[in-house]
PDB file of C-alpha atoms in Angstrom:
ATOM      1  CA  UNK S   1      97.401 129.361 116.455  1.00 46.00           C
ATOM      2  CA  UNK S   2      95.306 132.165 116.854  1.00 45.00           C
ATOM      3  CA  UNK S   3      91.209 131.867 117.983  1.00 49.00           C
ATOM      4  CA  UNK S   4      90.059 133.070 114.322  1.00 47.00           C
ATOM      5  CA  UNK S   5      92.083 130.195 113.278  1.00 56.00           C
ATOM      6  CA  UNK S   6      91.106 127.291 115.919  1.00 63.00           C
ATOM      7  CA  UNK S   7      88.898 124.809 114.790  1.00 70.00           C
ATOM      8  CA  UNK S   8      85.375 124.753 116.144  1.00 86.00           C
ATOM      9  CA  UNK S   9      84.522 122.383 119.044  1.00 89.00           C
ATOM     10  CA  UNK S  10      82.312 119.746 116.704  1.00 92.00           C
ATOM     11  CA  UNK S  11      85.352 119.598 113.926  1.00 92.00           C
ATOM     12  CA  UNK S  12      87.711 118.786 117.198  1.00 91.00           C
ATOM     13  CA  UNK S  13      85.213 115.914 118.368  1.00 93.00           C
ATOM     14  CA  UNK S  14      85.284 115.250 114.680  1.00 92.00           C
ATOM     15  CA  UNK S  15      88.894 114.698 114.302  1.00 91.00           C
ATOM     16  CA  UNK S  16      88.446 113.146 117.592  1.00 91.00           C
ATOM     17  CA  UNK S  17      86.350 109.998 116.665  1.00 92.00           C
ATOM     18  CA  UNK S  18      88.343 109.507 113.417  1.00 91.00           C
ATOM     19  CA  UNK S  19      91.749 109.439 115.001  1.00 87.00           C
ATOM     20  CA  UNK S  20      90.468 106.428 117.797  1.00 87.00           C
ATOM     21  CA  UNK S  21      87.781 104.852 114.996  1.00 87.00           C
ATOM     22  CA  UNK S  22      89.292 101.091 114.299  1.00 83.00           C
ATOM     23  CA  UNK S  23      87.174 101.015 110.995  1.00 86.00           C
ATOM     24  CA  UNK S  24      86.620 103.500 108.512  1.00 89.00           C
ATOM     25  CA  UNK S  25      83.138 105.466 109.567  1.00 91.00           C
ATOM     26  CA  UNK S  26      80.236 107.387 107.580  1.00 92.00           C
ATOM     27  CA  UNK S  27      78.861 110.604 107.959  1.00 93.00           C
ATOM     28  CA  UNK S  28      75.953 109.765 109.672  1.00 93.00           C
ATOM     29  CA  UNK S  29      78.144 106.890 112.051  1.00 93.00           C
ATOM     30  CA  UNK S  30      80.229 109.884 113.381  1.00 94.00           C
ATOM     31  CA  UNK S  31      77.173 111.990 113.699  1.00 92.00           C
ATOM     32  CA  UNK S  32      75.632 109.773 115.947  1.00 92.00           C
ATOM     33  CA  UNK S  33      78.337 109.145 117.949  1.00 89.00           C
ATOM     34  CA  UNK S  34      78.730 112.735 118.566  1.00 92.00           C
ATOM     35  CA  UNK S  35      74.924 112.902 119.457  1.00 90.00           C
ATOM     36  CA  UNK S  36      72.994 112.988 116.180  1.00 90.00           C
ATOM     37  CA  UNK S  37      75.448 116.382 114.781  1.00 91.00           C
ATOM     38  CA  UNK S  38      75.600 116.967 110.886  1.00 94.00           C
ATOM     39  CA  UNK S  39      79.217 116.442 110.914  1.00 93.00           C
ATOM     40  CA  UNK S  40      79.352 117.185 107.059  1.00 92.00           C
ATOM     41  CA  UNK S  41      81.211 120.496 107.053  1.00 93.00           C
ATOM     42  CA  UNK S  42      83.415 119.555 109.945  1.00 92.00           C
ATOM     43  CA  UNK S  43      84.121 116.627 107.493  1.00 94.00           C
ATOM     44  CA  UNK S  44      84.733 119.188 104.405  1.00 91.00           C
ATOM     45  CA  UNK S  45      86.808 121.401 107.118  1.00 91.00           C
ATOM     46  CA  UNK S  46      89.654 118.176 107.551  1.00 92.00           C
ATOM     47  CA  UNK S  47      89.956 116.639 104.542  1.00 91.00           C
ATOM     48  CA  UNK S  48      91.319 120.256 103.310  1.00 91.00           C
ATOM     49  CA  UNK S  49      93.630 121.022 106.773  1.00 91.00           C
ATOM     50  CA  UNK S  50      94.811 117.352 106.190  1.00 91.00           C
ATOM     51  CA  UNK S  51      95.681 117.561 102.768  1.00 90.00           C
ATOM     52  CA  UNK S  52      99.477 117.423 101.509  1.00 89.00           C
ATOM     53  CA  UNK S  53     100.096 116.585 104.662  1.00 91.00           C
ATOM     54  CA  UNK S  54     102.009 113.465 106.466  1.00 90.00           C
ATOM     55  CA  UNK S  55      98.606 112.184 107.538  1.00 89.00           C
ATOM     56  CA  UNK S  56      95.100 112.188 105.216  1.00 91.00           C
ATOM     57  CA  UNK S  57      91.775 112.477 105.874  1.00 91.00           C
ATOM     58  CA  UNK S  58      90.320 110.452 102.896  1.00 89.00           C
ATOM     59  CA  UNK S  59      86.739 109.497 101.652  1.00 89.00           C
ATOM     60  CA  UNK S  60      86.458 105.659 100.412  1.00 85.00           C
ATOM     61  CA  UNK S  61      82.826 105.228  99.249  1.00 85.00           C
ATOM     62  CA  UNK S  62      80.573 106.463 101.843  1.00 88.00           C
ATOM     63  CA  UNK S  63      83.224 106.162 104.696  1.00 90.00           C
ATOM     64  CA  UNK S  64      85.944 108.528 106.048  1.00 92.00           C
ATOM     65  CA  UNK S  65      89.251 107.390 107.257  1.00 89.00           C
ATOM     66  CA  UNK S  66      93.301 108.521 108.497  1.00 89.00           C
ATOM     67  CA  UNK S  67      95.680 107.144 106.671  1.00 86.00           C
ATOM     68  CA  UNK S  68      99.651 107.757 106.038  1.00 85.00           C
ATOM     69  CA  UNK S  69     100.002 109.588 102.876  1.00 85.00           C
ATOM     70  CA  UNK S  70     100.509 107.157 100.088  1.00 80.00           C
ATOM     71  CA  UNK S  71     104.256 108.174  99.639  1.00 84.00           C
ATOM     72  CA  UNK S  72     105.436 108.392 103.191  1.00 83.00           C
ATOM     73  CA  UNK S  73     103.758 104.374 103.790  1.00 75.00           C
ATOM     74  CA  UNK S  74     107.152 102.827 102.777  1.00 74.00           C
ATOM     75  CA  UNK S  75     108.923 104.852 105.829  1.00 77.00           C
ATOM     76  CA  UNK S  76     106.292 102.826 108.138  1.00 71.00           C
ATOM     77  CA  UNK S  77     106.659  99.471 106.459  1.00 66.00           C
ATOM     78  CA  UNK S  78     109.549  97.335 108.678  1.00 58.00           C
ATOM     79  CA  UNK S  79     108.370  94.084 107.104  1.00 50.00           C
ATOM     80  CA  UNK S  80     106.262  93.709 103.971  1.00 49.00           C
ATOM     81  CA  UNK S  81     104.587  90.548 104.310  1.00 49.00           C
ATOM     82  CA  UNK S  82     104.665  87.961 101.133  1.00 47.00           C
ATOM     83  CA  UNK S  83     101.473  89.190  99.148  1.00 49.00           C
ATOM     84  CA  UNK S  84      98.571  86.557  98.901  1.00 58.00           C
ATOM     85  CA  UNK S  85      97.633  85.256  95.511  1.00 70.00           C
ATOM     86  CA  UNK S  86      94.359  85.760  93.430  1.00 76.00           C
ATOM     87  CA  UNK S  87      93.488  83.017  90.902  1.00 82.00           C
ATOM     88  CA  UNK S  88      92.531  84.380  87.430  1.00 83.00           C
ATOM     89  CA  UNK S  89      89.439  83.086  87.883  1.00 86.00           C
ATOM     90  CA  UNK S  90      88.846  84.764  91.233  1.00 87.00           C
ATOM     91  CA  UNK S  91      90.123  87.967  89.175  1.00 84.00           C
ATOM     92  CA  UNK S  92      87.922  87.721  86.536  1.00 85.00           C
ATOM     93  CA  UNK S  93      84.921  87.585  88.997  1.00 89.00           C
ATOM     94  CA  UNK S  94      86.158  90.517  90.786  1.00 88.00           C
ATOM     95  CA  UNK S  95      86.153  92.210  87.677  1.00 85.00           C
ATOM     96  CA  UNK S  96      83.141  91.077  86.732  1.00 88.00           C
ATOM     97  CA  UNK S  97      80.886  92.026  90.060  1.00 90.00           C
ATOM     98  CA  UNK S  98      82.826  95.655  90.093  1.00 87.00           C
ATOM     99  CA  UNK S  99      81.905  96.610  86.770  1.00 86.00           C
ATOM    100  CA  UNK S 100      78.221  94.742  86.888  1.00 86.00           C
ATOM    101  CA  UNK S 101      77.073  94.501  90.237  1.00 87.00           C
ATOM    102  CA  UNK S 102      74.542  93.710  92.372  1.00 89.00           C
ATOM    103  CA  UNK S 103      75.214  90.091  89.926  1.00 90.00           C
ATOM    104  CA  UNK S 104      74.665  86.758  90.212  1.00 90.00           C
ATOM    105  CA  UNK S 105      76.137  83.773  90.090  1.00 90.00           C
ATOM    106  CA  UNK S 106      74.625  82.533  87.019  1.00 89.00           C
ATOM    107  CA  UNK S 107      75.061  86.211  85.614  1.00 90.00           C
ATOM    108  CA  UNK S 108      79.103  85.965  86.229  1.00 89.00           C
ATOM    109  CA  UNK S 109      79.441  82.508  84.766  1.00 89.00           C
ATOM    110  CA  UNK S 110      77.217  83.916  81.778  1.00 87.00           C
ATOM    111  CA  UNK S 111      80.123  86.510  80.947  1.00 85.00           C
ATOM    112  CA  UNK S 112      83.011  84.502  82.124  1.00 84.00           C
ATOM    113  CA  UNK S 113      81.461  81.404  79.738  1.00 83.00           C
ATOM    114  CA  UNK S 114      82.267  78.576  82.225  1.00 85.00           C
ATOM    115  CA  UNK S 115      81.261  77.555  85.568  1.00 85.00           C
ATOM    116  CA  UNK S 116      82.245  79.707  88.524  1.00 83.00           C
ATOM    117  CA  UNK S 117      83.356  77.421  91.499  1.00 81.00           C
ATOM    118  CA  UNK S 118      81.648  78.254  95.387  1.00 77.00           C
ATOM    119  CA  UNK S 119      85.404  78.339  96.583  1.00 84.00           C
ATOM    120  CA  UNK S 120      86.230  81.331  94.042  1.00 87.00           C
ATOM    121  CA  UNK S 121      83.176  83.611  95.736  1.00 89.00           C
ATOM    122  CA  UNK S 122      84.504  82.352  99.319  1.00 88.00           C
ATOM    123  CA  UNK S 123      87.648  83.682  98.400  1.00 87.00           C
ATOM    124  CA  UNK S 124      86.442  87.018  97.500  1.00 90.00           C
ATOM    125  CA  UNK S 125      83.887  87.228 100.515  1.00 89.00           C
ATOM    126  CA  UNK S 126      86.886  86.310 102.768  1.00 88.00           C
ATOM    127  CA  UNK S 127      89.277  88.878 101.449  1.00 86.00           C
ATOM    128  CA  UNK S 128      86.500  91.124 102.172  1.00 87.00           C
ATOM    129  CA  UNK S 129      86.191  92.755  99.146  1.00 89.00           C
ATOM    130  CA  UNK S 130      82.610  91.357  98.061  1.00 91.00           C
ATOM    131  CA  UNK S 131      79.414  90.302  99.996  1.00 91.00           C
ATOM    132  CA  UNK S 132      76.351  88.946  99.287  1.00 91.00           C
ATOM    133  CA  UNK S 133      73.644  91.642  98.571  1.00 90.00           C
ATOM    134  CA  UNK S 134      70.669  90.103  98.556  1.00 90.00           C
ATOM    135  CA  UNK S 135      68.420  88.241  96.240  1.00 90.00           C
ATOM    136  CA  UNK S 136      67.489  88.160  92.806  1.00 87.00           C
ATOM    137  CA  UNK S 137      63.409  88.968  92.534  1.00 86.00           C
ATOM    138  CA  UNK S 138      63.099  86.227  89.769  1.00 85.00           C
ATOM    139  CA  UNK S 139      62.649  82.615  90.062  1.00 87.00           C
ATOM    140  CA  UNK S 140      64.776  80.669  92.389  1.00 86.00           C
ATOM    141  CA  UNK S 141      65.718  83.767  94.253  1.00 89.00           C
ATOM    142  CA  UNK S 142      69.592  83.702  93.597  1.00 90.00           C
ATOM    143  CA  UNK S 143      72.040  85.672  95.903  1.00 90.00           C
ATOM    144  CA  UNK S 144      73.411  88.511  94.069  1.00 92.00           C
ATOM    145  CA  UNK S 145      76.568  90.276  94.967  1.00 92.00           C
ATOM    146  CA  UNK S 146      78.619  93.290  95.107  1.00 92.00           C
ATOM    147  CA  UNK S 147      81.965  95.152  96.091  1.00 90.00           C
ATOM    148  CA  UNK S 148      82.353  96.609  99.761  1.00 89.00           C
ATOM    149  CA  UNK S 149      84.197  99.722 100.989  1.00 86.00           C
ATOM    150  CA  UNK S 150      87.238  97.613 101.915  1.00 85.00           C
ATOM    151  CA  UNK S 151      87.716  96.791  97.946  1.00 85.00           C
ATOM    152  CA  UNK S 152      87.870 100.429  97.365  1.00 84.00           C
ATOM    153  CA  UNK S 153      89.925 101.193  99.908  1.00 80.00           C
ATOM    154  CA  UNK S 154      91.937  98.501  99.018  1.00 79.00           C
ATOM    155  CA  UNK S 155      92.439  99.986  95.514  1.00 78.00           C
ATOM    156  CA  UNK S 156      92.463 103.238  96.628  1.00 76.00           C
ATOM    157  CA  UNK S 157      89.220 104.431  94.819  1.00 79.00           C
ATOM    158  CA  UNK S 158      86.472 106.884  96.141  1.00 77.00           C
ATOM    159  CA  UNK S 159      83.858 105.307  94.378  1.00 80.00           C
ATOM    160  CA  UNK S 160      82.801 103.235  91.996  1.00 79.00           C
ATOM    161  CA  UNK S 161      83.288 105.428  89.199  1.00 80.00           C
ATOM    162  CA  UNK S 162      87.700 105.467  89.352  1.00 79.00           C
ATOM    163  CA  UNK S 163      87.467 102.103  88.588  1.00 79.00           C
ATOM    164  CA  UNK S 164      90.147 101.838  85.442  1.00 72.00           C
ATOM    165  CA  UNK S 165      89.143 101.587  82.136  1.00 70.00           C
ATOM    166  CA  UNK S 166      88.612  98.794  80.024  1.00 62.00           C
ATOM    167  CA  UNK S 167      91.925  99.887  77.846  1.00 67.00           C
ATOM    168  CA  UNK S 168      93.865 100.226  81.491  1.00 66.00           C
ATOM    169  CA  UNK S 169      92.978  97.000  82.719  1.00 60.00           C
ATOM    170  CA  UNK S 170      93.952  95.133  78.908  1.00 61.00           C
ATOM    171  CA  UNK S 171      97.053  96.469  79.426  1.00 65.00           C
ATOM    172  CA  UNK S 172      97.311  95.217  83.236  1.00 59.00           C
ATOM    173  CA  UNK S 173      96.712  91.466  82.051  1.00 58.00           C
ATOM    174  CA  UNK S 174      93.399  91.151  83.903  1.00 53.00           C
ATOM    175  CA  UNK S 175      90.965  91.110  81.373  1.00 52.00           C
ATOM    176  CA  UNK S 176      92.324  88.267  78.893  1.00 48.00           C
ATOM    177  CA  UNK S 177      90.187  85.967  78.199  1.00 44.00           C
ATOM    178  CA  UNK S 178      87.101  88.018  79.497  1.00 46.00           C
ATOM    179  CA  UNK S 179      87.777  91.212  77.631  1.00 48.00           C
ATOM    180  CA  UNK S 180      85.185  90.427  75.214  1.00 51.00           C
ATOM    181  CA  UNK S 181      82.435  89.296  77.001  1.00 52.00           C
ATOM    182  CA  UNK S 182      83.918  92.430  79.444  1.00 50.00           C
ATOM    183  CA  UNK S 183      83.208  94.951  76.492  1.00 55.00           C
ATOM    184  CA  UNK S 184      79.711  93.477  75.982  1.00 54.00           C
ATOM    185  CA  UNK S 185      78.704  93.210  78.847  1.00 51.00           C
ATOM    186  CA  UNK S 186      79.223  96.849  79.002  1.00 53.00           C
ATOM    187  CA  UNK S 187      77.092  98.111  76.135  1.00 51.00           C
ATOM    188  CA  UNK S 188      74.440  95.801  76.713  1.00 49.00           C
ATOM    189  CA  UNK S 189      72.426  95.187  80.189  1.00 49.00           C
ATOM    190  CA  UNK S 190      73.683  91.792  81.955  1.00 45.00           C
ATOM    191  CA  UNK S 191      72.576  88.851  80.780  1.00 43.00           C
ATOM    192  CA  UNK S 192      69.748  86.748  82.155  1.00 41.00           C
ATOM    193  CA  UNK S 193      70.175  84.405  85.444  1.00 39.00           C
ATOM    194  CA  UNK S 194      69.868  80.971  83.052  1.00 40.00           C
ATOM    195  CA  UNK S 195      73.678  79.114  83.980  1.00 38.00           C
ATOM    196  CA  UNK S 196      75.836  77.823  81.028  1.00 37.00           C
ATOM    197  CA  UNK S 197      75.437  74.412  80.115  1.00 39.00           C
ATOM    198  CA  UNK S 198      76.279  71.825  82.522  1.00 36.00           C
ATOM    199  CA  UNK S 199      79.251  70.177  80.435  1.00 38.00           C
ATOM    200  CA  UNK S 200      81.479  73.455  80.668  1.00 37.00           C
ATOM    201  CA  UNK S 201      83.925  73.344  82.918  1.00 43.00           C
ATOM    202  CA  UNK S 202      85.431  75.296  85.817  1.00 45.00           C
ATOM    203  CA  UNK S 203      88.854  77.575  84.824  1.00 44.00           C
ATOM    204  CA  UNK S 204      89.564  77.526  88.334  1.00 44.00           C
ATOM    205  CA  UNK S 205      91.955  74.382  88.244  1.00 39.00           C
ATOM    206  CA  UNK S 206      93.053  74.549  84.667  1.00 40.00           C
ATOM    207  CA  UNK S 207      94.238  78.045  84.116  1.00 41.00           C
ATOM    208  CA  UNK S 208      97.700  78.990  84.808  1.00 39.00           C
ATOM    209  CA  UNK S 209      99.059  81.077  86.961  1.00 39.00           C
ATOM    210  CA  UNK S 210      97.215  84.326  87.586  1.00 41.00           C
ATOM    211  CA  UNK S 211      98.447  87.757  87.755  1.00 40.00           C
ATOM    212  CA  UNK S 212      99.250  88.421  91.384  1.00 41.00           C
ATOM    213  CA  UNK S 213      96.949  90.753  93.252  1.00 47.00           C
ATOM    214  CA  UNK S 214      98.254  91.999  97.028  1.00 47.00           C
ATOM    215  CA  UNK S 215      95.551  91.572  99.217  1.00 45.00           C
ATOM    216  CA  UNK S 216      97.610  93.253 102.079  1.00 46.00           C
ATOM    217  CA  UNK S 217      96.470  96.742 103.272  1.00 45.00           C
ATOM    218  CA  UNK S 218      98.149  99.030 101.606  1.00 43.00           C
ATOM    219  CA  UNK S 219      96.941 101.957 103.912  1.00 42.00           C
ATOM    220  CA  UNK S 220      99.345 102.346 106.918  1.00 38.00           C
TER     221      UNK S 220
END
């Protein structure tokens, strides 16, 4: 490699950080630990040298991380572990808080039209792909939650915005018997914090089988 083409020192240290980070970092994370630089083009500067290649430099959300290049990650699998199993209603609330959130509670079981068991936001929270985002300025102060980078990277989004279409995920299985309330939802601003009546029940232990979601990593 000649000198006009050798990276600059910072996009090194750069490359650097991300190669021995065990979590995904920011912008402003790697800047600091490289004493406060605006690692921005350095950023810009990998993702392109990285691209098509064996290894990626990819953006999820507001962090940057290496991965294996989605069709090379089979080559690195030896054992694919048995995938763990979402519960349609634990889908339907993941659906619900992507496409809605910062929601509440009362807000998801407003859409869904039943009551939304503790265990089914425990399940979520542990899988890491929501967390609790505060509180609701109204009465009563409910938590409200939303997605976290790990559910994008999970799915392999960037943002927010490549989540599927509504048409995309009807044809997936994951919207029936929210769809709906889904589409509504969607036109018109969430609903208000008031919880369904009392004497509906919770889907959680009387829907069938859901469709199966792999909450493995899929990144190598």
């Amino acid at each position: 490699m000649s000198e006009a083409q050798r990276p600059d020192e910072l996009t090194r240290a750069v490359e650097a950080v991300l190669f021995a980070a065990e979590q995904p970092m920011s912008a402003v994370e790697i800047g600091e630990h490289l004493g406060g630089a605006d690692v921005r083009d350095a950023l810009a500067e990998l993702a392109s040298h990285y691209d098509g290649r064996g290894v990626e430099l990819v953006k999820r959300g507001p962090r940057w991380h290496m991965q294996t290049a989605p069709d090379l990650a089979h080559l690195l699998r030896r054992e694919r572990e048995e995938p763990k199993r979402l519960t349609r209603a634990a889908t339907e609330c993941l659906a619900i808080i992507a496409y809605h959130e910062p929601v509440s509670r009362a807000e998801i079981e407003s859409i869904r039209g039943v009551q939304t068991a503790k265990g089914t936001l425990d399940t979520l929270m542990e899988a890491g792909w929501v967390r609790a985002a505060g509180r609701r300025e109204v009465p009563g102060r409910p938590v409200i939650y939303a997605t976290t980078p790990d559910f994008l990277t999970h799915f392999g989004l960037a943002s927010r915005r490549d989540l599927p279409g509504l048409a995309e995920l009807r044809a997936a299985g994951l919207l029936e018997p929210v769809e709906e309330a889904l589409e509504r939802e969607m036109i018109s601003p969430t609903g208000s914090d008031e919880a369904p009546d009392a004497d509906i029940k919770d889907e959680d232990a009387e829907r069938d089988s859901p469709p199966s979601l792999d909450m493995g990593d899929e990144s190598a």
